[in-house]
XYZ file of N, CA and C in Angstrom:
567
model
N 17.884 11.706 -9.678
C 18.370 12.855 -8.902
C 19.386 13.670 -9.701
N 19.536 14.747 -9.347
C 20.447 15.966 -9.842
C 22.009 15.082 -9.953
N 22.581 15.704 -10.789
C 23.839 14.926 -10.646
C 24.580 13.779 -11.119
N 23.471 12.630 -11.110
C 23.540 11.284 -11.389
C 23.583 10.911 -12.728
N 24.688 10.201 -13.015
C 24.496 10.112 -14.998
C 24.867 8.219 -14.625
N 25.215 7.754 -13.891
C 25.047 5.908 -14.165
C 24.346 5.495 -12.734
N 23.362 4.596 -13.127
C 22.968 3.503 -11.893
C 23.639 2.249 -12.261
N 23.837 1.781 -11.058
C 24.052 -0.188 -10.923
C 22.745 -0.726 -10.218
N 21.942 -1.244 -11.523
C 20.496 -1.816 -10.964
C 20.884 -3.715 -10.545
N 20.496 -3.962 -9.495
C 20.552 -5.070 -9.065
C 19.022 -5.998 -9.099
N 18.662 -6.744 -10.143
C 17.290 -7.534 -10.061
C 17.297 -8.883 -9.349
N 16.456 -8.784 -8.204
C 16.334 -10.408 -7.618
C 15.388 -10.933 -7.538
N 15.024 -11.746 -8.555
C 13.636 -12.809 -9.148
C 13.409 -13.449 -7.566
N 12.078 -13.460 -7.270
C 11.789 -14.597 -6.183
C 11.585 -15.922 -6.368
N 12.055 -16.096 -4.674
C 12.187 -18.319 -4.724
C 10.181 -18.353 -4.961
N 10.310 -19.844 -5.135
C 9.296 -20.140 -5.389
C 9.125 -21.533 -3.647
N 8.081 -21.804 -3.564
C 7.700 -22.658 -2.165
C 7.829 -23.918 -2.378
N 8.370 -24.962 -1.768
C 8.289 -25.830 -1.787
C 7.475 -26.309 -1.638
N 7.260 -28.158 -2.387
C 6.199 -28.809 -2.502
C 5.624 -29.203 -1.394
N 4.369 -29.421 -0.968
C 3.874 -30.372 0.287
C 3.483 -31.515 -0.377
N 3.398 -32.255 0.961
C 2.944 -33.491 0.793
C 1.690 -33.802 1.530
N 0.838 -34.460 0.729
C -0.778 -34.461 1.065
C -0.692 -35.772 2.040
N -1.621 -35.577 2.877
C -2.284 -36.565 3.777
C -1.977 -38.043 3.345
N -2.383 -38.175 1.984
C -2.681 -39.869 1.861
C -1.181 -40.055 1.292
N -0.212 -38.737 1.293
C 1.014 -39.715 0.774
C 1.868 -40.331 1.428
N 1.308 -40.757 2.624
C 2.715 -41.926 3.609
C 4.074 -42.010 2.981
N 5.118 -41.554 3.581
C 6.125 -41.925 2.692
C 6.452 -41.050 1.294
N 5.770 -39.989 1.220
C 5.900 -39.012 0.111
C 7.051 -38.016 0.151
N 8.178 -37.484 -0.103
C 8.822 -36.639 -0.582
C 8.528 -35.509 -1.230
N 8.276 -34.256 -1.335
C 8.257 -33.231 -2.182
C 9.530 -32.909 -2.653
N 9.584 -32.102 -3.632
C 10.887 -31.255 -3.886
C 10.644 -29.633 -3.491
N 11.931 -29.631 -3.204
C 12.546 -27.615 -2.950
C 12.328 -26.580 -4.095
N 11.830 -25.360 -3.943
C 11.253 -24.607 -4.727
C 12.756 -23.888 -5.155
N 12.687 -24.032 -6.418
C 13.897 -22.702 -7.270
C 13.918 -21.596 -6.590
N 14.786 -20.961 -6.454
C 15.343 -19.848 -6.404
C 15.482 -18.665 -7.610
N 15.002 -17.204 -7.071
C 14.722 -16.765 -8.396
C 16.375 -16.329 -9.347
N 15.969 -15.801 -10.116
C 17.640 -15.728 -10.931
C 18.022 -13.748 -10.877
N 18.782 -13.699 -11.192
C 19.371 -12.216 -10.471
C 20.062 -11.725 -12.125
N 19.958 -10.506 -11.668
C 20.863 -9.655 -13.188
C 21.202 -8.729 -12.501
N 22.467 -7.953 -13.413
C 22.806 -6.819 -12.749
C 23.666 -5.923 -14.030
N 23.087 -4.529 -13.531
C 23.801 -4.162 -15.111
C 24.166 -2.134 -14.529
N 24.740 -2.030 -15.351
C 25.113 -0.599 -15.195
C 24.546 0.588 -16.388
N 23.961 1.805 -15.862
C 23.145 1.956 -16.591
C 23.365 3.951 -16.958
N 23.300 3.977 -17.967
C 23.849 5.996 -18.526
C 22.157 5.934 -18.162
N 21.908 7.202 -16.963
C 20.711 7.513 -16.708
C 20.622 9.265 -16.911
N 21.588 9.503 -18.228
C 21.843 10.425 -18.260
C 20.477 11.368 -19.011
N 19.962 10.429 -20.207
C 18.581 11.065 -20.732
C 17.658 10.067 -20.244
N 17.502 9.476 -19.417
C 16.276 8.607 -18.694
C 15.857 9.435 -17.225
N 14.486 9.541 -17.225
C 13.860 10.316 -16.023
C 12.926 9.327 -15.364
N 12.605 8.768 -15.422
C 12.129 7.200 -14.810
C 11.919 5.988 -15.012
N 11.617 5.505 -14.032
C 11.896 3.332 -14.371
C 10.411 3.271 -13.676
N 10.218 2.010 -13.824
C 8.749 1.300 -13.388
C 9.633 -0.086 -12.856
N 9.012 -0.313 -11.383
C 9.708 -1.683 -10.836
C 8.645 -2.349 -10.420
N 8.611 -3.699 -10.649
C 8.005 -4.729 -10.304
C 8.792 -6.013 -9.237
N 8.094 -5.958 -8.246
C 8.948 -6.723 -7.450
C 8.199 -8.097 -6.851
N 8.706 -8.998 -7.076
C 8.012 -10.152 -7.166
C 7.799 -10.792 -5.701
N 6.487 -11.551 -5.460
C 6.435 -12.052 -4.378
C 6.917 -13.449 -3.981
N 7.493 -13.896 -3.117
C 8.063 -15.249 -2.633
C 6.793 -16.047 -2.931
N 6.785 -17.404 -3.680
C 5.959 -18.446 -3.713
C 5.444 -19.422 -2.129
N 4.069 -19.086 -1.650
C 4.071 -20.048 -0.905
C 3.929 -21.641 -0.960
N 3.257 -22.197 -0.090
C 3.485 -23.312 -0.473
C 2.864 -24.146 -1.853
N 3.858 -24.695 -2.160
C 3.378 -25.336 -3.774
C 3.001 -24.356 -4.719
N 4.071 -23.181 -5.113
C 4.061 -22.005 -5.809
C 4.882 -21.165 -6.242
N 4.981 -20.798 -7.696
C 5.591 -19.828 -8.330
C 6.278 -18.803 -7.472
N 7.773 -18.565 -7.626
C 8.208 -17.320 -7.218
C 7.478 -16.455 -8.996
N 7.474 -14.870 -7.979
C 7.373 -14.167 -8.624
C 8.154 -13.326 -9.716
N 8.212 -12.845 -10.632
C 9.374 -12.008 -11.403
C 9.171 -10.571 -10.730
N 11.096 -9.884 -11.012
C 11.315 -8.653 -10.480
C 11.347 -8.283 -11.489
N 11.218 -6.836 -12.320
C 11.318 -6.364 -13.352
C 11.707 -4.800 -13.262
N 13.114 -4.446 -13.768
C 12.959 -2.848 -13.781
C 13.224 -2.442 -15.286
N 12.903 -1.493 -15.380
C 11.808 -0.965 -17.216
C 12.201 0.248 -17.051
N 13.005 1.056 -17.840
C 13.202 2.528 -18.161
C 12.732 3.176 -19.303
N 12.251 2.123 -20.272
C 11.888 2.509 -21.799
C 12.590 2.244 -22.504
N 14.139 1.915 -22.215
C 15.342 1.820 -22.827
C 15.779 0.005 -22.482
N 16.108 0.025 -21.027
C 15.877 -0.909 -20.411
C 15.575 -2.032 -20.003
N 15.371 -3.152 -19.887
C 14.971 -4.168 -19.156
C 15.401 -5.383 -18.593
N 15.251 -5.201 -17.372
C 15.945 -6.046 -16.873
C 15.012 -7.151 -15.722
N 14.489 -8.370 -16.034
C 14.268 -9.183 -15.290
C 14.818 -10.403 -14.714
N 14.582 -10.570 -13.437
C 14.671 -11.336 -12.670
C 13.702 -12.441 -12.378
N 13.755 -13.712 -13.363
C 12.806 -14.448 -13.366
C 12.559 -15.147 -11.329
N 11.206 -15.247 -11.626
C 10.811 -16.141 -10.332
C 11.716 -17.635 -10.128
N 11.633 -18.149 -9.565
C 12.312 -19.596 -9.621
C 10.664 -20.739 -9.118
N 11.008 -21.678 -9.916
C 9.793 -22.476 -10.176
C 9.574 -23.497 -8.937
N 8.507 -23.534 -8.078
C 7.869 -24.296 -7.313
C 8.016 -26.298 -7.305
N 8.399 -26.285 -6.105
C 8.787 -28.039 -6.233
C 7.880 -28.782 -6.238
N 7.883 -29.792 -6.725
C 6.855 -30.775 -7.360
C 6.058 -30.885 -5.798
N 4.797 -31.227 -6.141
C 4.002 -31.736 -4.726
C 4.228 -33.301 -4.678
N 4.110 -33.857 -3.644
C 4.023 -35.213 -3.363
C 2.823 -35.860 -3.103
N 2.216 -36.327 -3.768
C 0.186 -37.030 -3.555
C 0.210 -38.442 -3.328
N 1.685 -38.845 -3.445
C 1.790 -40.664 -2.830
C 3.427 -40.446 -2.945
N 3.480 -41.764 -1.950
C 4.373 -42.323 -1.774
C 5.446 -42.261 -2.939
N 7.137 -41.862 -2.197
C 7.816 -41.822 -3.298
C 8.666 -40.415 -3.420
N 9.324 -40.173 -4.165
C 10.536 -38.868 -3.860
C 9.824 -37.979 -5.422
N 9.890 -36.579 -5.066
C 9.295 -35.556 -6.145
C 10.777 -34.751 -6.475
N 10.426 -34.012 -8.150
C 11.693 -33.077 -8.506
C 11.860 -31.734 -7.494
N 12.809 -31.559 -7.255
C 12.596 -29.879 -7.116
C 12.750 -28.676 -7.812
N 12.252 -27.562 -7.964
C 11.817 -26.809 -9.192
C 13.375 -26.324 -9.849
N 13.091 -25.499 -11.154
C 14.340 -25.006 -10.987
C 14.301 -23.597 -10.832
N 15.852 -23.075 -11.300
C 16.208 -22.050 -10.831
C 15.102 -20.916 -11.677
N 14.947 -19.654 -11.782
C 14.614 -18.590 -12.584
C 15.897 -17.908 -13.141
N 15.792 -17.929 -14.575
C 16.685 -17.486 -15.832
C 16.298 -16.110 -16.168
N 17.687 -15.498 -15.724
C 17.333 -13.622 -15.714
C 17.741 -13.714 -17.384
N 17.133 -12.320 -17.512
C 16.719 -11.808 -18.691
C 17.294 -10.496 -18.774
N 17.678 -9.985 -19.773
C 18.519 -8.348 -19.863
C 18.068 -8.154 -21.292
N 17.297 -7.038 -21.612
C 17.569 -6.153 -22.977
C 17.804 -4.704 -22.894
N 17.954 -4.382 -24.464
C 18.497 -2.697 -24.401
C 19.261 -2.180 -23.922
N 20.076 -0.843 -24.775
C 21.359 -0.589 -24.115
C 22.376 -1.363 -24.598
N 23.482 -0.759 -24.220
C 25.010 -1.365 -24.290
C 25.315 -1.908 -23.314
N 26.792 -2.234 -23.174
C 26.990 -2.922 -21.927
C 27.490 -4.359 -21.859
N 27.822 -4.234 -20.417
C 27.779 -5.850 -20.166
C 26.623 -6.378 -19.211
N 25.633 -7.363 -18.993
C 24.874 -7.326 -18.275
C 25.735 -8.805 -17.424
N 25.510 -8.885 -16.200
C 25.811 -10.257 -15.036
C 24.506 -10.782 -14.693
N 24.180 -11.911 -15.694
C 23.376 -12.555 -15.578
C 23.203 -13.964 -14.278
N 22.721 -14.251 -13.223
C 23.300 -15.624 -12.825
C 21.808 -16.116 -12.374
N 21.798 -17.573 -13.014
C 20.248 -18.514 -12.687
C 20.421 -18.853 -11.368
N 19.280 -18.931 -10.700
C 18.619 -19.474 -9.502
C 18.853 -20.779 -9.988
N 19.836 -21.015 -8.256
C 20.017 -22.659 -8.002
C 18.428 -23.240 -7.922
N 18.788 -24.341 -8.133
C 17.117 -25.195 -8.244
C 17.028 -25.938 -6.753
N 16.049 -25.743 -6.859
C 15.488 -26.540 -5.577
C 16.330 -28.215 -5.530
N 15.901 -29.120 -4.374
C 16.814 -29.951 -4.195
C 15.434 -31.261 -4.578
N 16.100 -32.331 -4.976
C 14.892 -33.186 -5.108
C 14.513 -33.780 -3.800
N 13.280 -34.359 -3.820
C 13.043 -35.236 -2.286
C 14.100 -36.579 -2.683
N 14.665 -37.031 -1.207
C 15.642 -38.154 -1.291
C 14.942 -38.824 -0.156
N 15.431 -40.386 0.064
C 14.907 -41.108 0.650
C 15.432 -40.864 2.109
N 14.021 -41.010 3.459
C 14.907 -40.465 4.766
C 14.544 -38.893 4.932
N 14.725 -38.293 4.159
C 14.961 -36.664 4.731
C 13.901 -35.816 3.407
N 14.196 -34.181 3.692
C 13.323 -33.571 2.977
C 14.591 -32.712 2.543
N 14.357 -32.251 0.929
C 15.079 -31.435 0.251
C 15.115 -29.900 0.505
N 16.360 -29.016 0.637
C 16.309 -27.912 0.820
C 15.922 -26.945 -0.747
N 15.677 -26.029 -0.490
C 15.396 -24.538 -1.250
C 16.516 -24.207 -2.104
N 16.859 -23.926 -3.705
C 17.741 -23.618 -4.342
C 18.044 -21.823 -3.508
N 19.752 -21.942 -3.617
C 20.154 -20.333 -2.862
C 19.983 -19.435 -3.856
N 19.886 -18.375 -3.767
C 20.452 -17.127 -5.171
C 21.140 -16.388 -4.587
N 21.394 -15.654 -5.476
C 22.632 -14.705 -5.142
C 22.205 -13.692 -3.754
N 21.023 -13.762 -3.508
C 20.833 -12.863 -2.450
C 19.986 -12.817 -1.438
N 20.084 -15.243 -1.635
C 19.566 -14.899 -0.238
C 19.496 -16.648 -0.297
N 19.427 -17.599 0.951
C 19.515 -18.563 1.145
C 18.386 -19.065 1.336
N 18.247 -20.487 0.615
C 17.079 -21.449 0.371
C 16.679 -22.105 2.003
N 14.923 -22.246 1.758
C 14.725 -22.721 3.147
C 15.697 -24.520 3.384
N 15.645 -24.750 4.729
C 16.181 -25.795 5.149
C 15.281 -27.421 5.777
N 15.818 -28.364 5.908
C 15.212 -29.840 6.021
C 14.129 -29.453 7.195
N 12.903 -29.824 6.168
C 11.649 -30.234 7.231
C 11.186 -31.722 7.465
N 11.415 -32.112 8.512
C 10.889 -33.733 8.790
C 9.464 -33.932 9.343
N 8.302 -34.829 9.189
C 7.146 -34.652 9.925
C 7.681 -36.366 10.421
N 7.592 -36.861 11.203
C 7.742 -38.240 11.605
C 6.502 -38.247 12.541
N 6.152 -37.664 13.639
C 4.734 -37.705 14.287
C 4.456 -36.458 14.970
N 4.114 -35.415 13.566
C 3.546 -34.422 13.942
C 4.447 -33.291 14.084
N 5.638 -33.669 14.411
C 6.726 -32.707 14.574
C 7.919 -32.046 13.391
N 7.874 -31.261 13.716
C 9.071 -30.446 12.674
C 10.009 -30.061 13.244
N 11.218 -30.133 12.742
C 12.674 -30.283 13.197
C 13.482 -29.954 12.405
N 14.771 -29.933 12.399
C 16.002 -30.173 11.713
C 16.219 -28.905 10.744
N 15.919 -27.707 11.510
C 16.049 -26.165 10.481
C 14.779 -25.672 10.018
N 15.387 -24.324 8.954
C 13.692 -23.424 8.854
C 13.959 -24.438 7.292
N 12.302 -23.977 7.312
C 11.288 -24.107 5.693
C 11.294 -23.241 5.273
N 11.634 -22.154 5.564
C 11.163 -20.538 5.292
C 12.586 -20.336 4.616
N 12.553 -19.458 2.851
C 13.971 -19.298 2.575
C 14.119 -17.596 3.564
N 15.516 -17.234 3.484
C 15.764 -16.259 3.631
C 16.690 -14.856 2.886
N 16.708 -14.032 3.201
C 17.087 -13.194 2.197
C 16.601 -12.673 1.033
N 17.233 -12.556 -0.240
C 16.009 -12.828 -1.255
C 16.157 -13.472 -2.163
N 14.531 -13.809 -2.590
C 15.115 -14.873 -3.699
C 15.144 -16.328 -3.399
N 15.357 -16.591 -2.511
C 15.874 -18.126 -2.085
C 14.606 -19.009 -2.023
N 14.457 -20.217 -2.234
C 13.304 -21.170 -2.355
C 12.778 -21.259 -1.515
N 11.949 -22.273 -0.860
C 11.567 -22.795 0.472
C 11.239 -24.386 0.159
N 12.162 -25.057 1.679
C 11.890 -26.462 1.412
C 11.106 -26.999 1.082
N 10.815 -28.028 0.585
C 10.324 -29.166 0.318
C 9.856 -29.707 1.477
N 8.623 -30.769 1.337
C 8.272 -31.277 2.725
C 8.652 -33.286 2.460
N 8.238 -33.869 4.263
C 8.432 -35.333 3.924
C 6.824 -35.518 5.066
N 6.308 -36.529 4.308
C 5.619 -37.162 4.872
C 5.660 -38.619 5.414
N 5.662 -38.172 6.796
C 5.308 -39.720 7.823
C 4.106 -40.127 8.217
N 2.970 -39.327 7.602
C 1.863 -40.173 7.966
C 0.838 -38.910 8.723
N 1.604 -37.575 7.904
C 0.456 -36.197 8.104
C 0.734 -35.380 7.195
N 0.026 -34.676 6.552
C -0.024 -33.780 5.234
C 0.902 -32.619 5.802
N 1.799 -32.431 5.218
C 2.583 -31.334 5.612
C 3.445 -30.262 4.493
N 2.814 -29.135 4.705
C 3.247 -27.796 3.409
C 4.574 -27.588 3.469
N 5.109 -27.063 2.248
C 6.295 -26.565 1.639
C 6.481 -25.321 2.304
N 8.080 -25.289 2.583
C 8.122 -23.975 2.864
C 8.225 -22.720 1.803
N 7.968 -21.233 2.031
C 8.114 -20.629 1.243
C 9.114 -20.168 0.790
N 9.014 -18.927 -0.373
C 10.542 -18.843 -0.794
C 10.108 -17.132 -0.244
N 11.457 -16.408 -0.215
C 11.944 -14.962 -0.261
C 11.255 -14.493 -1.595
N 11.118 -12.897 -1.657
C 10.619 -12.164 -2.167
C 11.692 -11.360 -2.877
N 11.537 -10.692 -3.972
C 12.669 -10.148 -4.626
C 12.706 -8.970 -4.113
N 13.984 -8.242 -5.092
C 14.285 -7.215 -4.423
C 14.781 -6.012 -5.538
N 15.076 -5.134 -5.607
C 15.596 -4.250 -6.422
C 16.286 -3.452 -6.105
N 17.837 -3.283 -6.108
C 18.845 -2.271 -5.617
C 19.190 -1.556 -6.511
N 19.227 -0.208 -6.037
C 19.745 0.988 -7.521
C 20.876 2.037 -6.859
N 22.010 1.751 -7.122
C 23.490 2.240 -7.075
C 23.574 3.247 -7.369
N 23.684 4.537 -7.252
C 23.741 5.978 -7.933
C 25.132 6.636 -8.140
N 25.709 7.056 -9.102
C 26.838 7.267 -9.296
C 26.764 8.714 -10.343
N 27.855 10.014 -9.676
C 28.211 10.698 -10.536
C 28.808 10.746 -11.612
């Protein structure tokens, strides 16, 4: 726009879904899906006339968050996805993924880089939550004991944030998903 000589671009990599746990794993644990990783940088948009944004989709279950990416030619700034928690196929506790590691080139500056918390591992008893990011909170404990789900969402919220991990008591039950990224652009005279 007319006027404008700095943006503050905000990149938020998406969570990735937590693991499920399959039918035959009685007693299986998954892990919590990463959370994606975030950058943020300030930007002379004084000879730049456009960016290209890529905005990544939340991982469902047992799946990759997506990368955010904004690109001026000069530019780049991504927001890695955060990595999907292990599935559970037997009995036994799985990792949970980790965070997504933002990325900054071109230009001067200082860039604020910060990684996506990692998903939580499966522990014995309960199901692991969703790593948080900066802009948005990881899903929460899913229990299946007979058929039922309880004890908070699977679903992360905000953006970015993972989605739980599942536990199996004796029924196949999916990971929750993670949040979707996001891209904020600050305009300044």
């Amino acid at each position: 726009p007319a006027d404008i000589t700095k943006v503050m671009v905000e990149v938020q990599g998406a969570g990735a879904g937590g693991g499920h746990s399959a039918a035959s794993a009685s007693g299986g644990i998954s892990g919590g899906g990463g959370a994606g990783g975030y950058v943020r940088k300030i930007i002379d948009v004084s000879s730049i006339s456009s960016s290209t944004l890529t905005i990544g989709a939340g991982g469902g279950d047992g799946a990759d968050g997506g990368a955010t990416i904004w690109n001026d030619g000069t530019h780049t700034l991504t927001g890695t996805g955060g990595i999907k928690g292990e599935n559970a196929s037997a009995a036994g506790t799985r990792n949970g993924g980790l965070g997504g590691v933002p990325t900054a080139s071109g230009g001067s500056g200082t860039d604020l880089k910060i990684t996506g918390q990692s998903g939580i591992s499966g522990y014995a008893g309960g199901s692991p939550s969703g790593g948080d990011s900066t802009l948005g909170l990881g899903g929460h404990f899913r229990l299946n004991t007979t058929g039922v789900v309880g004890g908070g969402s699977t679903v992360a919220t905000g953006y970015g944030g993972g989605g739980c991990g599942s536990y199996n008591n004796g029924a196949s039950l999916a990971g929750g998903s993670g949040s979707g990224g996001i891209v904020i652009v600050w305009e300044y005279k």
